[in-house]
Amino acid sequence: MTKSEETIHVFWTGGLDSTFTLIRLLHTSTMLVQPHYLVGSEESTGNEIDTMVRIRRAFVAQYPELESRFLQSILTNQHVIPEFEDINEELETLRKTGKVAEQYETMANYCKAYKIDKIEVSLTSITGEKDSFEHFRNAAAFKSFTYPTIGLSKRDMFKIARKNHWDATLNMTSFCRRPKKKVKACGVCGPCVDAVMSGMGYRLPLGSRLKANIQIPFRNYYRKNYLKHDQSKFFIWIRKKFEGKF
């Protein structure tokens, strides 16, 4: 296998972070890029798949020379991914002292089930999230994960994209967890608030943008303090009521 035929695996959702990782690899490396998407039952799933299809079509139309390296996405139903006891046990231990999102457990099980030794996971420097990342980054369960964007903010990604004329692709990305009719961003979920905080408020309708701005101080407080007060009644109630939904 020559260097140009090597394949790099990427979790891709059609969101800003993973799309940035994807297009940067296509533009700056000679490797084949293999996207993976885990199909769930969230309200945003259909929108994410539609977004990835639109991005792919637009990208290969603009850069036909890169199409052969942009491999067809592998879509896998989350419900058919087996769960491994060793991963579950390690993450249960980690969750006693910090936060590990459920999606990372599913991703870890996927890598083990399908023997993926290395895959890029696009995490960014979000307020209050860095401590959480440091808490689990060296877990054996996540040994397949690499984090190419962890030192970047969403603003950094846009700066790099604008400099290299990739920003049109990033502006096609999706981020809302609860898109309304006609795929309008809700302004209530975490990704919508992050979009506004990252200077992408122009992509939300005015009403949704106002809702997101109101939430910013509360989001920041929660992210900075949930590791300190993870077992308090208030934070347990917040997780049960809103986590994964907003």
XYZ file of C-alpha atoms in Angstrom:
246
model
C 0.000 0.000 0.000
C 1.407 3.363 -0.972
C 1.106 6.408 1.222
C -1.516 7.949 -1.089
C -3.672 4.806 -0.690
C -3.744 4.847 3.084
C -7.148 5.401 4.632
C -7.992 7.662 7.537
C -11.303 7.170 9.342
C -13.462 10.052 10.553
C -16.706 10.255 12.507
C -18.783 12.656 10.382
C -22.193 14.074 11.312
C -22.558 17.018 8.949
C -21.782 19.352 11.847
C -19.180 22.106 11.792
C -16.429 20.337 13.746
C -16.460 17.001 11.920
C -16.954 18.667 8.525
C -13.923 20.879 9.160
C -11.870 17.774 9.968
C -13.130 16.043 6.842
C -12.467 18.836 4.354
C -9.094 19.692 5.890
C -7.991 16.088 5.389
C -9.238 16.066 1.811
C -7.458 19.327 1.003
C -4.200 18.850 2.878
C -3.432 15.113 2.813
C -3.094 12.461 0.126
C -4.985 9.797 2.073
C -8.367 8.265 1.362
C -10.926 9.665 3.795
C -13.535 7.251 5.151
C -16.478 8.913 6.946
C -18.562 6.989 9.503
C -22.015 7.993 10.761
C -23.929 6.245 13.545
C -27.652 6.420 12.839
C -29.756 7.121 15.920
C -33.376 8.072 16.536
C -32.876 11.720 17.462
C -34.961 14.453 15.875
C -31.864 15.752 14.091
C -30.867 12.473 12.404
C -32.683 13.029 9.108
C -31.390 16.593 8.902
C -27.802 15.452 9.525
C -27.972 12.800 6.794
C -29.521 15.284 4.360
C -26.782 17.806 5.212
C -24.011 15.283 4.561
C -25.523 14.416 1.178
C -25.730 18.109 0.209
C -22.178 18.799 1.389
C -20.809 15.831 -0.552
C -22.566 16.864 -3.768
C -21.404 20.466 -3.495
C -17.856 19.464 -2.540
C -17.268 17.022 -5.399
C -18.830 19.474 -7.851
C -16.322 22.123 -6.759
C -13.350 19.772 -6.323
C -13.838 16.856 -8.735
C -10.171 15.951 -8.414
C -10.766 15.006 -4.761
C -13.849 12.830 -5.307
C -11.935 9.534 -5.542
C -10.436 10.107 -2.082
C -13.798 11.070 -0.515
C -15.071 7.551 0.165
C -18.759 6.772 0.504
C -19.932 7.150 4.097
C -20.520 4.048 6.185
C -23.851 4.394 8.000
C -24.519 2.039 10.904
C -27.641 1.722 13.042
C -26.648 2.436 16.637
C -28.997 -0.281 17.857
C -27.046 -3.075 16.157
C -23.725 -2.072 17.734
C -22.842 -4.587 20.476
C -21.946 -3.394 23.957
C -18.708 -4.566 25.537
C -18.464 -5.182 29.252
C -14.922 -3.826 29.611
C -15.893 -0.514 27.994
C -19.040 -0.247 30.088
C -17.175 -0.949 33.328
C -14.414 1.581 32.622
C -16.867 4.335 31.708
C -19.042 3.641 34.728
C -15.956 4.175 36.878
C -15.090 7.393 35.052
C -18.647 8.695 35.467
C -18.303 8.506 39.225
C -15.852 11.399 39.090
C -16.798 13.247 35.916
C -18.861 13.483 32.756
C -18.608 11.125 29.781
C -21.323 11.584 27.169
C -23.280 8.510 26.050
C -22.351 9.095 22.418
C -18.681 8.401 23.158
C -19.547 5.041 24.683
C -21.464 4.107 21.516
C -18.550 5.264 19.371
C -16.086 3.228 21.442
C -18.233 0.097 21.140
C -18.475 0.694 17.378
C -14.702 0.888 16.981
C -14.175 -2.306 18.932
C -16.957 -4.193 17.138
C -15.725 -3.236 13.671
C -12.010 -3.351 14.492
C -11.262 0.295 13.763
C -7.844 0.973 15.250
C -7.763 4.727 14.653
C -10.507 7.254 13.972
C -10.694 11.031 14.178
C -13.162 12.465 16.700
C -13.751 16.192 16.302
C -13.892 17.799 19.739
C -13.243 21.503 20.237
C -12.244 23.898 22.998
C -15.695 24.798 24.365
C -16.059 26.771 27.605
C -16.068 24.373 30.537
C -15.635 21.244 28.388
C -11.836 21.009 28.519
C -11.825 19.529 32.043
C -14.308 16.889 30.939
C -12.132 15.973 27.974
C -8.989 15.712 30.088
C -10.951 13.449 32.419
C -11.530 10.744 29.806
C -9.036 11.295 26.976
C -6.613 8.574 28.131
C -9.265 5.940 28.870
C -8.514 2.552 27.337
C -12.069 2.535 25.969
C -11.112 5.426 23.699
C -7.746 4.135 22.536
C -8.918 4.283 18.901
C -9.808 7.967 19.116
C -7.602 10.815 17.930
C -8.576 14.449 18.483
C -7.342 16.634 15.607
C -9.374 19.725 16.563
C -9.125 19.742 20.362
C -6.852 22.793 20.362
C -9.197 24.766 18.119
C -12.350 26.754 18.787
C -15.137 27.040 16.238
C -13.945 30.582 15.542
C -10.465 29.186 14.814
C -11.960 26.728 12.346
C -13.755 29.495 10.506
C -10.581 31.583 10.345
C -8.669 28.664 8.836
C -11.542 27.921 6.458
C -11.817 31.522 5.267
C -8.069 31.737 4.713
C -8.235 28.611 2.537
C -11.596 29.413 0.907
C -13.375 26.449 2.520
C -15.920 28.528 4.426
C -18.736 27.963 1.913
C -18.674 24.286 2.876
C -18.725 25.060 6.605
C -21.738 27.298 6.089
C -23.647 24.266 4.796
C -23.210 22.331 8.041
C -26.018 21.457 10.445
C -25.898 21.825 14.205
C -29.408 21.965 15.715
C -30.561 18.954 17.780
C -34.220 19.883 17.429
C -34.720 21.449 13.985
C -38.150 22.957 13.419
C -40.161 22.684 10.231
C -38.200 23.707 7.138
C -35.028 22.836 9.086
C -34.920 26.043 11.079
C -32.531 26.033 14.040
C -34.390 26.005 17.376
C -32.093 28.340 19.342
C -32.639 26.246 22.487
C -30.327 23.220 22.206
C -26.652 23.273 23.179
C -25.293 23.259 19.598
C -27.468 26.261 18.691
C -26.136 28.183 21.695
C -22.583 27.151 20.777
C -23.175 28.409 17.239
C -24.155 31.844 18.532
C -21.216 31.916 20.953
C -18.887 31.030 18.072
C -19.976 33.884 15.851
C -22.410 31.893 13.714
C -25.554 33.563 15.018
C -26.298 34.774 11.493
C -27.272 31.182 10.636
C -30.189 31.206 13.087
C -33.532 32.977 12.596
C -33.817 36.127 14.715
C -36.158 34.559 17.275
C -33.929 31.520 17.701
C -30.863 33.751 18.005
C -32.488 35.688 20.853
C -33.351 32.466 22.692
C -29.754 31.286 22.355
C -28.320 34.562 23.661
C -30.522 34.390 26.748
C -29.189 30.913 27.525
C -25.478 31.660 27.191
C -24.742 32.593 30.853
C -26.689 29.556 32.120
C -24.908 27.214 29.715
C -21.522 28.575 30.723
C -22.311 28.175 34.423
C -23.430 24.580 33.969
C -20.402 23.623 31.902
C -17.961 25.182 34.347
C -19.560 23.639 37.424
C -21.001 20.220 36.672
C -17.730 18.457 37.478
C -17.697 20.177 40.895
C -21.348 19.514 41.699
C -22.045 16.425 39.629
C -23.905 14.648 42.454
C -25.927 17.584 43.705
C -29.700 17.225 43.444
C -29.910 20.239 41.147
C -27.373 18.932 38.617
C -28.842 15.418 38.714
C -32.246 16.941 37.939
C -30.758 18.986 35.076
C -29.199 15.871 33.532
C -32.377 13.805 33.795
C -34.544 16.596 32.447
C -32.454 18.041 29.662
C -29.306 16.087 28.803
C -29.343 14.814 25.234
C -32.383 16.955 24.426
C -30.948 20.439 24.715
